[in-house]
């Protein structure tokens, strides 16, 4: 089944204030193959394709009524880094301004300001973003925050939005309001959740299909071997993408799309070997696309040589963030020993898309 969700311009909204408290969360994602073919300039010719999964790392947004005439924004990290500083947790960042003040251009708050403007909920509102990691982790956290914020803001004024609408609005916020040269996969995984096969054109995501899974053992086996390694390096994906050569990107697109098709076929027939083959093919294409953006992954591959790693690649645009590793679970111990103090996450695949979170017990 194909569900179009191509991007569109954001229409101005009348100024509103929340009627009630609303809390929503949206998942981050890992892509197995095809990442990079969703970029607008790359997908322009013959389209792009990404196969991946939402994971059980979520961004939570809480919207509440606040003093009329004022806007309060807060960013809070629930994460706790290991020795060696591979991930950071800090005190919440809070910004309070008058409703009539211009939106703040502080990099950390630009995304929140953009979601407030997109929904029109910009008076007497407090919005808090809670996440387990700082931005630039390569797992689509900014898109998850945008989707969760849009959902919570709409819910606070009694509106309901479909996953298609939320992903479309979140892409438009990134591209049109913030001017980021981003792809469109992260927003779709955040809104829809699950394991997805996505098609793209120049405007954004043009089709969403739930992956057909030919064997009940496949997803647990794939999950059991996955490790997400925090590199301790944070980067702005738009800046990484701006440095990618357009000719190289278009040249690599055919291989990226073919790798995504191989992974999708592996899921369909229940073949872990074929899924891993497609993931390796996609990882190699990403290195050819931008050696600089994959330099950390190449270095780690050399460190882990001979330890049973079957797939290793940068997540997201590269240049930092997380590295995805797949190895048989029985090989994890020596791999983890070699990685030392770095934070390693073991994601569960197929997390639910954006949703309202239950109210805490009184």
mmCIF file of C-alpha atoms in Angstrom:
data_model
loop_
_atom_site.group_PDB
_atom_site.id
_atom_site.type_symbol
_atom_site.label_atom_id
_atom_site.label_comp_id
_atom_site.label_asym_id
_atom_site.label_seq_id
_atom_site.Cartn_x
_atom_site.Cartn_y
_atom_site.Cartn_z
ATOM 1 C CA UNK A 1 0.000 0.000 0.000
ATOM 2 C CA UNK A 2 1.339 3.438 -0.941
ATOM 3 C CA UNK A 3 0.515 6.533 1.073
ATOM 4 C CA UNK A 4 1.598 9.842 -0.472
ATOM 5 C CA UNK A 5 3.121 12.364 1.906
ATOM 6 C CA UNK A 6 4.964 14.807 -0.320
ATOM 7 C CA UNK A 7 5.882 18.143 1.239
ATOM 8 C CA UNK A 8 3.869 21.335 0.814
ATOM 9 C CA UNK A 9 4.055 24.977 1.815
ATOM 10 C CA UNK A 10 3.039 25.925 5.339
ATOM 11 C CA UNK A 11 -0.046 28.118 5.458
ATOM 12 C CA UNK A 12 -0.109 30.888 8.100
ATOM 13 C CA UNK A 13 -2.264 30.128 11.150
ATOM 14 C CA UNK A 14 -4.216 32.418 13.447
ATOM 15 C CA UNK A 15 -2.659 32.962 16.876
ATOM 16 C CA UNK A 16 -4.021 30.571 19.524
ATOM 17 C CA UNK A 17 -3.430 29.517 23.120
ATOM 18 C CA UNK A 18 -3.533 25.938 24.491
ATOM 19 C CA UNK A 19 -6.824 24.772 25.955
ATOM 20 C CA UNK A 20 -5.351 21.804 27.810
ATOM 21 C CA UNK A 21 -2.137 19.973 28.641
ATOM 22 C CA UNK A 22 -0.947 17.494 25.998
ATOM 23 C CA UNK A 23 2.108 15.202 26.013
ATOM 24 C CA UNK A 24 3.260 13.321 22.929
ATOM 25 C CA UNK A 25 6.282 11.236 21.979
ATOM 26 C CA UNK A 26 7.757 10.147 18.652
ATOM 27 C CA UNK A 27 10.433 7.536 17.874
ATOM 28 C CA UNK A 28 13.871 7.972 16.378
ATOM 29 C CA UNK A 29 14.957 5.694 13.531
ATOM 30 C CA UNK A 30 17.644 3.618 11.913
ATOM 31 C CA UNK A 31 17.722 3.168 8.146
ATOM 32 C CA UNK A 32 19.005 -0.132 6.823
ATOM 33 C CA UNK A 33 19.709 1.073 3.277
ATOM 34 C CA UNK A 34 18.952 3.921 0.880
ATOM 35 C CA UNK A 35 19.672 6.881 3.168
ATOM 36 C CA UNK A 36 20.841 9.802 1.011
ATOM 37 C CA UNK A 37 18.553 8.942 -1.905
ATOM 38 C CA UNK A 38 15.779 10.854 -0.083
ATOM 39 C CA UNK A 39 17.556 14.221 -0.488
ATOM 40 C CA UNK A 40 15.529 16.528 -2.759
ATOM 41 C CA UNK A 41 18.295 17.102 -5.317
ATOM 42 C CA UNK A 42 19.114 13.397 -5.456
ATOM 43 C CA UNK A 43 15.537 12.093 -5.562
ATOM 44 C CA UNK A 44 14.733 14.520 -8.383
ATOM 45 C CA UNK A 45 15.957 12.040 -10.987
ATOM 46 C CA UNK A 46 14.010 8.763 -10.970
ATOM 47 C CA UNK A 47 13.168 8.966 -7.255
ATOM 48 C CA UNK A 48 14.715 7.550 -4.087
ATOM 49 C CA UNK A 49 14.046 4.678 -1.712
ATOM 50 C CA UNK A 50 14.821 4.081 1.969
ATOM 51 C CA UNK A 51 14.129 0.961 4.045
ATOM 52 C CA UNK A 52 14.403 1.196 7.830
ATOM 53 C CA UNK A 53 12.712 1.070 11.199
ATOM 54 C CA UNK A 54 11.529 3.287 14.021
ATOM 55 C CA UNK A 55 13.344 2.400 17.246
ATOM 56 C CA UNK A 56 12.488 2.544 20.933
ATOM 57 C CA UNK A 57 14.381 5.791 21.578
ATOM 58 C CA UNK A 58 11.757 8.514 21.773
ATOM 59 C CA UNK A 59 11.545 12.294 22.007
ATOM 60 C CA UNK A 60 8.777 13.549 24.321
ATOM 61 C CA UNK A 61 7.105 16.958 24.094
ATOM 62 C CA UNK A 62 4.817 18.410 26.753
ATOM 63 C CA UNK A 63 2.593 21.407 25.935
ATOM 64 C CA UNK A 64 0.752 23.288 28.698
ATOM 65 C CA UNK A 65 -1.208 26.534 29.081
ATOM 66 C CA UNK A 66 0.998 29.343 30.405
ATOM 67 C CA UNK A 67 0.594 33.000 31.335
ATOM 68 C CA UNK A 68 -1.216 34.886 28.577
ATOM 69 C CA UNK A 69 1.109 37.118 26.616
ATOM 70 C CA UNK A 70 4.104 34.840 27.221
ATOM 71 C CA UNK A 71 5.868 31.889 25.582
ATOM 72 C CA UNK A 72 8.094 29.493 27.537
ATOM 73 C CA UNK A 73 10.362 26.905 25.882
ATOM 74 C CA UNK A 74 12.486 24.281 27.586
ATOM 75 C CA UNK A 75 14.960 21.658 26.360
ATOM 76 C CA UNK A 76 15.762 18.858 28.790
ATOM 77 C CA UNK A 77 17.985 15.802 28.358
ATOM 78 C CA UNK A 78 17.194 12.628 30.269
ATOM 79 C CA UNK A 79 20.383 10.990 29.036
ATOM 80 C CA UNK A 80 23.382 10.157 31.158
ATOM 81 C CA UNK A 81 26.752 9.723 29.510
ATOM 82 C CA UNK A 82 29.291 7.045 30.425
ATOM 83 C CA UNK A 83 32.907 7.638 31.462
ATOM 84 C CA UNK A 84 34.719 9.121 28.512
ATOM 85 C CA UNK A 85 31.948 11.535 27.619
ATOM 86 C CA UNK A 86 30.379 9.698 24.659
ATOM 87 C CA UNK A 87 27.038 11.323 25.451
ATOM 88 C CA UNK A 88 26.172 14.419 27.404
ATOM 89 C CA UNK A 89 23.438 15.317 29.833
ATOM 90 C CA UNK A 90 23.083 18.804 31.213
ATOM 91 C CA UNK A 91 20.784 21.206 33.001
ATOM 92 C CA UNK A 92 17.614 22.114 31.087
ATOM 93 C CA UNK A 93 17.809 25.136 28.813
ATOM 94 C CA UNK A 94 14.909 27.515 29.309
ATOM 95 C CA UNK A 95 13.875 30.527 27.257
ATOM 96 C CA UNK A 96 10.917 32.757 28.135
ATOM 97 C CA UNK A 97 9.821 35.635 25.914
ATOM 98 C CA UNK A 98 6.836 37.905 25.410
ATOM 99 C CA UNK A 99 4.359 36.817 22.780
ATOM 100 C CA UNK A 100 5.007 40.013 20.836
ATOM 101 C CA UNK A 101 8.785 39.517 20.780
ATOM 102 C CA UNK A 102 10.216 38.153 17.519
ATOM 103 C CA UNK A 103 11.058 34.435 17.532
ATOM 104 C CA UNK A 104 14.509 33.770 18.940
ATOM 105 C CA UNK A 105 17.153 32.740 16.446
ATOM 106 C CA UNK A 106 19.051 30.698 19.031
ATOM 107 C CA UNK A 107 20.004 27.478 17.191
ATOM 108 C CA UNK A 108 18.732 25.278 20.023
ATOM 109 C CA UNK A 109 15.248 26.847 19.958
ATOM 110 C CA UNK A 110 14.705 27.515 16.235
ATOM 111 C CA UNK A 111 12.873 24.224 15.702
ATOM 112 C CA UNK A 112 10.473 24.890 18.595
ATOM 113 C CA UNK A 113 9.814 28.415 17.357
ATOM 114 C CA UNK A 114 9.044 26.998 13.908
ATOM 115 C CA UNK A 115 6.516 24.458 15.246
ATOM 116 C CA UNK A 116 4.780 27.180 17.268
ATOM 117 C CA UNK A 117 4.512 29.318 14.136
ATOM 118 C CA UNK A 118 3.306 26.393 12.002
ATOM 119 C CA UNK A 119 0.446 25.542 14.375
ATOM 120 C CA UNK A 120 -0.381 29.094 15.465
ATOM 121 C CA UNK A 121 -0.205 28.042 19.132
ATOM 122 C CA UNK A 122 1.970 30.969 20.149
ATOM 123 C CA UNK A 123 0.350 32.739 23.102
ATOM 124 C CA UNK A 124 0.194 31.599 26.712
ATOM 125 C CA UNK A 125 2.033 28.398 25.920
ATOM 126 C CA UNK A 126 4.794 26.399 27.601
ATOM 127 C CA UNK A 127 6.525 23.700 25.556
ATOM 128 C CA UNK A 128 9.089 21.263 26.961
ATOM 129 C CA UNK A 129 11.183 18.871 24.846
ATOM 130 C CA UNK A 130 12.594 15.828 26.647
ATOM 131 C CA UNK A 131 15.156 13.638 24.927
ATOM 132 C CA UNK A 132 17.722 10.998 25.830
ATOM 133 C CA UNK A 133 20.499 12.583 23.792
ATOM 134 C CA UNK A 134 21.700 15.899 22.450
ATOM 135 C CA UNK A 135 20.974 16.942 18.827
ATOM 136 C CA UNK A 136 23.219 15.700 16.036
ATOM 137 C CA UNK A 137 23.086 12.022 17.053
ATOM 138 C CA UNK A 138 22.288 10.790 13.532
ATOM 139 C CA UNK A 139 19.059 9.030 14.573
ATOM 140 C CA UNK A 140 16.525 11.601 13.390
ATOM 141 C CA UNK A 141 15.990 13.192 16.789
ATOM 142 C CA UNK A 142 15.237 16.671 15.430
ATOM 143 C CA UNK A 143 12.521 15.289 13.171
ATOM 144 C CA UNK A 144 11.115 13.275 16.090
ATOM 145 C CA UNK A 145 10.980 16.467 18.164
ATOM 146 C CA UNK A 146 9.224 18.331 15.353
ATOM 147 C CA UNK A 147 6.620 15.596 14.827
ATOM 148 C CA UNK A 148 5.963 15.199 18.570
ATOM 149 C CA UNK A 149 5.726 18.975 19.020
ATOM 150 C CA UNK A 150 3.283 19.362 16.118
ATOM 151 C CA UNK A 151 1.144 16.524 17.483
ATOM 152 C CA UNK A 152 1.128 17.856 21.068
ATOM 153 C CA UNK A 153 0.458 21.456 20.009
ATOM 154 C CA UNK A 154 -2.464 20.384 17.847
ATOM 155 C CA UNK A 155 -3.832 18.160 20.615
ATOM 156 C CA UNK A 156 -3.622 21.077 23.075
ATOM 157 C CA UNK A 157 -6.186 22.996 20.975
ATOM 158 C CA UNK A 158 -8.379 19.965 20.254
ATOM 159 C CA UNK A 159 -7.070 19.116 16.783
ATOM 160 C CA UNK A 160 -6.163 15.680 15.448
ATOM 161 C CA UNK A 161 -3.558 15.208 12.726
ATOM 162 C CA UNK A 162 -2.795 12.154 10.606
ATOM 163 C CA UNK A 163 0.737 10.748 10.214
ATOM 164 C CA UNK A 164 0.714 12.004 6.618
ATOM 165 C CA UNK A 165 -0.050 15.575 7.727
ATOM 166 C CA UNK A 166 2.497 15.526 10.538
ATOM 167 C CA UNK A 167 5.350 14.205 8.399
ATOM 168 C CA UNK A 168 4.515 16.662 5.608
ATOM 169 C CA UNK A 169 4.445 19.624 8.015
ATOM 170 C CA UNK A 170 7.661 18.543 9.740
ATOM 171 C CA UNK A 171 9.512 18.317 6.409
ATOM 172 C CA UNK A 172 8.183 21.743 5.400
ATOM 173 C CA UNK A 173 9.361 23.226 8.705
ATOM 174 C CA UNK A 174 12.896 21.918 8.173
ATOM 175 C CA UNK A 175 13.145 22.891 4.517
ATOM 176 C CA UNK A 176 11.024 26.048 4.244
ATOM 177 C CA UNK A 177 11.139 27.711 7.653
ATOM 178 C CA UNK A 178 14.640 26.646 8.734
ATOM 179 C CA UNK A 179 16.274 26.315 5.321
ATOM 180 C CA UNK A 180 17.870 22.942 6.085
ATOM 181 C CA UNK A 181 19.012 20.746 3.202
ATOM 182 C CA UNK A 182 17.449 17.686 4.796
ATOM 183 C CA UNK A 183 15.972 14.470 3.505
ATOM 184 C CA UNK A 184 12.431 13.409 4.307
ATOM 185 C CA UNK A 185 12.797 9.947 5.852
ATOM 186 C CA UNK A 186 13.196 10.916 9.526
ATOM 187 C CA UNK A 187 9.870 12.686 9.747
ATOM 188 C CA UNK A 188 8.022 9.742 8.206
ATOM 189 C CA UNK A 189 9.522 7.192 10.600
ATOM 190 C CA UNK A 190 8.664 9.490 13.523
ATOM 191 C CA UNK A 191 5.059 9.899 12.412
ATOM 192 C CA UNK A 192 4.246 6.363 11.187
ATOM 193 C CA UNK A 193 6.554 4.141 13.262
ATOM 194 C CA UNK A 194 7.137 0.476 12.454
ATOM 195 C CA UNK A 195 9.305 -1.016 9.698
ATOM 196 C CA UNK A 196 8.878 0.928 6.473
ATOM 197 C CA UNK A 197 9.752 0.941 2.786
ATOM 198 C CA UNK A 198 9.664 4.582 1.627
ATOM 199 C CA UNK A 199 9.643 6.125 -1.850
ATOM 200 C CA UNK A 200 10.783 9.714 -2.542
ATOM 201 C CA UNK A 201 10.645 12.352 -5.222
ATOM 202 C CA UNK A 202 11.915 15.941 -5.340
ATOM 203 C CA UNK A 203 9.131 17.194 -3.030
ATOM 204 C CA UNK A 204 9.625 14.626 -0.286
ATOM 205 C CA UNK A 205 8.155 11.242 0.598
ATOM 206 C CA UNK A 206 5.806 10.064 -2.157
ATOM 207 C CA UNK A 207 4.884 6.648 -0.759
ATOM 208 C CA UNK A 208 4.874 4.708 2.510
ATOM 209 C CA UNK A 209 4.657 0.916 2.611
ATOM 210 C CA UNK A 210 4.793 -1.303 5.683
ATOM 211 C CA UNK A 211 7.473 -3.921 5.106
ATOM 212 C CA UNK A 212 6.219 -7.396 4.373
ATOM 213 C CA UNK A 213 8.022 -9.796 6.718
ATOM 214 C CA UNK A 214 8.303 -13.364 5.500
ATOM 215 C CA UNK A 215 9.428 -14.974 8.750
ATOM 216 C CA UNK A 216 8.492 -14.254 12.383
ATOM 217 C CA UNK A 217 12.095 -14.965 13.405
ATOM 218 C CA UNK A 218 13.639 -12.320 11.122
ATOM 219 C CA UNK A 219 13.047 -9.119 13.092
ATOM 220 C CA UNK A 220 14.099 -10.604 16.478
ATOM 221 C CA UNK A 221 17.257 -12.002 14.865
ATOM 222 C CA UNK A 222 18.055 -8.670 13.228
ATOM 223 C CA UNK A 223 17.424 -6.778 16.482
ATOM 224 C CA UNK A 224 19.594 -9.183 18.494
ATOM 225 C CA UNK A 225 22.657 -8.324 16.426
ATOM 226 C CA UNK A 226 22.253 -4.537 16.313
ATOM 227 C CA UNK A 227 24.458 -2.136 18.251
ATOM 228 C CA UNK A 228 24.346 1.658 18.062
ATOM 229 C CA UNK A 229 27.672 3.170 19.077
ATOM 230 C CA UNK A 230 27.753 6.805 20.186
ATOM 231 C CA UNK A 231 30.825 8.444 18.619
ATOM 232 C CA UNK A 232 30.681 11.401 21.060
ATOM 233 C CA UNK A 233 30.746 13.707 18.006
ATOM 234 C CA UNK A 234 27.683 15.858 17.364
ATOM 235 C CA UNK A 235 27.078 17.572 14.037
ATOM 236 C CA UNK A 236 24.404 19.541 12.155
ATOM 237 C CA UNK A 237 23.139 17.282 9.386
ATOM 238 C CA UNK A 238 22.410 20.189 7.039
ATOM 239 C CA UNK A 239 26.032 21.316 7.214
ATOM 240 C CA UNK A 240 27.231 17.782 6.436
ATOM 241 C CA UNK A 241 24.846 17.504 3.500
ATOM 242 C CA UNK A 242 25.887 20.901 2.151
ATOM 243 C CA UNK A 243 29.398 19.497 1.711
ATOM 244 C CA UNK A 244 28.260 16.452 -0.288
ATOM 245 C CA UNK A 245 29.126 16.721 -3.980
ATOM 246 C CA UNK A 246 25.892 16.708 -5.995
ATOM 247 C CA UNK A 247 27.432 14.706 -8.826
ATOM 248 C CA UNK A 248 28.738 12.057 -6.459
ATOM 249 C CA UNK A 249 25.381 11.872 -4.719
ATOM 250 C CA UNK A 250 23.489 11.321 -7.967
ATOM 251 C CA UNK A 251 26.107 8.801 -9.072
ATOM 252 C CA UNK A 252 25.707 6.797 -5.872
ATOM 253 C CA UNK A 253 21.920 6.950 -5.865
ATOM 254 C CA UNK A 254 21.413 3.922 -8.098
ATOM 255 C CA UNK A 255 23.428 1.755 -5.720
ATOM 256 C CA UNK A 256 21.666 3.219 -2.655
ATOM 257 C CA UNK A 257 18.243 2.473 -4.153
ATOM 258 C CA UNK A 258 19.316 -1.015 -5.254
ATOM 259 C CA UNK A 259 20.574 -1.734 -1.729
ATOM 260 C CA UNK A 260 17.213 -0.647 -0.287
ATOM 261 C CA UNK A 261 15.453 -2.980 -2.711
ATOM 262 C CA UNK A 262 17.693 -5.872 -1.662
ATOM 263 C CA UNK A 263 16.907 -5.269 2.009
ATOM 264 C CA UNK A 264 13.166 -5.055 1.288
ATOM 265 C CA UNK A 265 13.334 -8.330 -0.647
ATOM 266 C CA UNK A 266 15.194 -9.942 2.258
ATOM 267 C CA UNK A 267 12.393 -8.954 4.632
ATOM 268 C CA UNK A 268 9.771 -10.194 2.194
ATOM 269 C CA UNK A 269 11.254 -13.689 1.870
ATOM 270 C CA UNK A 270 12.417 -13.867 5.488
ATOM 271 C CA UNK A 271 16.140 -13.993 4.671
ATOM 272 C CA UNK A 272 18.445 -12.393 7.250
ATOM 273 C CA UNK A 273 21.402 -13.078 4.957
ATOM 274 C CA UNK A 274 19.830 -11.037 2.152
ATOM 275 C CA UNK A 275 18.908 -8.190 4.528
ATOM 276 C CA UNK A 276 22.514 -8.034 5.753
ATOM 277 C CA UNK A 277 23.820 -8.207 2.199
ATOM 278 C CA UNK A 278 21.713 -5.194 1.257
ATOM 279 C CA UNK A 279 22.856 -3.335 4.376
ATOM 280 C CA UNK A 280 26.508 -3.956 3.467
ATOM 281 C CA UNK A 281 25.843 -2.782 -0.072
ATOM 282 C CA UNK A 282 24.234 0.401 1.220
ATOM 283 C CA UNK A 283 27.085 1.009 3.676
ATOM 284 C CA UNK A 284 29.648 0.752 0.872
ATOM 285 C CA UNK A 285 27.634 3.197 -1.252
ATOM 286 C CA UNK A 286 27.548 5.705 1.626
ATOM 287 C CA UNK A 287 31.349 5.588 1.909
ATOM 288 C CA UNK A 288 31.641 6.264 -1.837
ATOM 289 C CA UNK A 289 29.106 9.067 -1.517
ATOM 290 C CA UNK A 290 31.226 10.933 1.042
ATOM 291 C CA UNK A 291 34.437 9.503 2.418
ATOM 292 C CA UNK A 292 34.803 12.462 4.799
ATOM 293 C CA UNK A 293 31.341 11.951 6.311
ATOM 294 C CA UNK A 294 32.118 8.242 6.814
ATOM 295 C CA UNK A 295 35.669 8.674 8.122
ATOM 296 C CA UNK A 296 34.794 7.776 11.724
ATOM 297 C CA UNK A 297 33.062 4.591 10.552
ATOM 298 C CA UNK A 298 36.019 3.605 8.376
ATOM 299 C CA UNK A 299 38.369 4.069 11.339
ATOM 300 C CA UNK A 300 36.118 1.993 13.601
ATOM 301 C CA UNK A 301 35.880 -0.735 10.956
ATOM 302 C CA UNK A 302 39.657 -1.024 11.051
ATOM 303 C CA UNK A 303 39.644 -1.206 14.869
ATOM 304 C CA UNK A 304 37.058 -3.989 14.866
ATOM 305 C CA UNK A 305 38.531 -5.990 12.011
ATOM 306 C CA UNK A 306 38.462 -9.715 12.762
ATOM 307 C CA UNK A 307 35.870 -9.461 15.560
ATOM 308 C CA UNK A 308 32.895 -10.708 13.551
ATOM 309 C CA UNK A 309 31.309 -7.403 12.455
ATOM 310 C CA UNK A 310 29.169 -7.986 9.340
ATOM 311 C CA UNK A 311 27.745 -4.462 8.849
ATOM 312 C CA UNK A 312 29.170 -1.133 10.016
ATOM 313 C CA UNK A 313 28.177 2.327 8.823
ATOM 314 C CA UNK A 314 27.409 5.873 9.928
ATOM 315 C CA UNK A 315 23.830 6.708 10.848
ATOM 316 C CA UNK A 316 22.172 9.715 9.255
ATOM 317 C CA UNK A 317 24.244 12.162 7.222
ATOM 318 C CA UNK A 318 27.475 11.012 8.842
ATOM 319 C CA UNK A 319 30.291 13.149 10.158
ATOM 320 C CA UNK A 320 29.428 12.131 13.726
ATOM 321 C CA UNK A 321 26.485 10.894 15.742
ATOM 322 C CA UNK A 322 26.020 7.121 15.943
ATOM 323 C CA UNK A 323 27.503 4.171 14.095
ATOM 324 C CA UNK A 324 25.309 1.154 13.348
ATOM 325 C CA UNK A 325 26.970 -2.228 13.821
ATOM 326 C CA UNK A 326 25.492 -5.637 13.119
ATOM 327 C CA UNK A 327 27.267 -8.748 14.364
ATOM 328 C CA UNK A 328 26.035 -12.099 15.671
ATOM 329 C CA UNK A 329 25.071 -11.700 19.339
ATOM 330 C CA UNK A 330 27.724 -14.218 20.398
ATOM 331 C CA UNK A 331 30.400 -11.863 18.967
ATOM 332 C CA UNK A 332 29.257 -8.803 20.929
ATOM 333 C CA UNK A 333 31.501 -9.328 23.964
ATOM 334 C CA UNK A 334 34.865 -8.790 22.197
ATOM 335 C CA UNK A 335 33.374 -5.934 20.161
ATOM 336 C CA UNK A 336 32.167 -4.155 23.295
ATOM 337 C CA UNK A 337 35.521 -4.716 24.964
ATOM 338 C CA UNK A 338 37.309 -3.085 22.036
ATOM 339 C CA UNK A 339 34.875 -0.132 22.043
ATOM 340 C CA UNK A 340 35.807 0.611 25.645
ATOM 341 C CA UNK A 341 33.865 3.350 27.467
ATOM 342 C CA UNK A 342 31.675 4.527 24.580
ATOM 343 C CA UNK A 343 27.946 4.352 25.118
ATOM 344 C CA UNK A 344 26.402 1.481 23.136
ATOM 345 C CA UNK A 345 22.651 1.236 22.673
ATOM 346 C CA UNK A 346 20.736 -1.923 21.725
ATOM 347 C CA UNK A 347 17.643 -0.687 19.890
ATOM 348 C CA UNK A 348 14.378 -2.574 19.543
ATOM 349 C CA UNK A 349 12.983 -2.309 16.017
ATOM 350 C CA UNK A 350 9.468 -1.397 14.924
ATOM 351 C CA UNK A 351 8.524 1.145 17.623
ATOM 352 C CA UNK A 352 5.101 2.790 17.462
ATOM 353 C CA UNK A 353 4.812 6.119 15.687
ATOM 354 C CA UNK A 354 3.893 9.419 17.301
ATOM 355 C CA UNK A 355 1.338 9.069 20.063
ATOM 356 C CA UNK A 356 -0.180 10.846 23.019
ATOM 357 C CA UNK A 357 1.488 9.826 26.267
ATOM 358 C CA UNK A 358 -0.716 8.946 29.253
ATOM 359 C CA UNK A 359 -1.040 11.473 32.028
ATOM 360 C CA UNK A 360 1.061 10.657 35.112
ATOM 361 C CA UNK A 361 -0.776 9.110 38.041
ATOM 362 C CA UNK A 362 -1.890 11.598 40.683
#
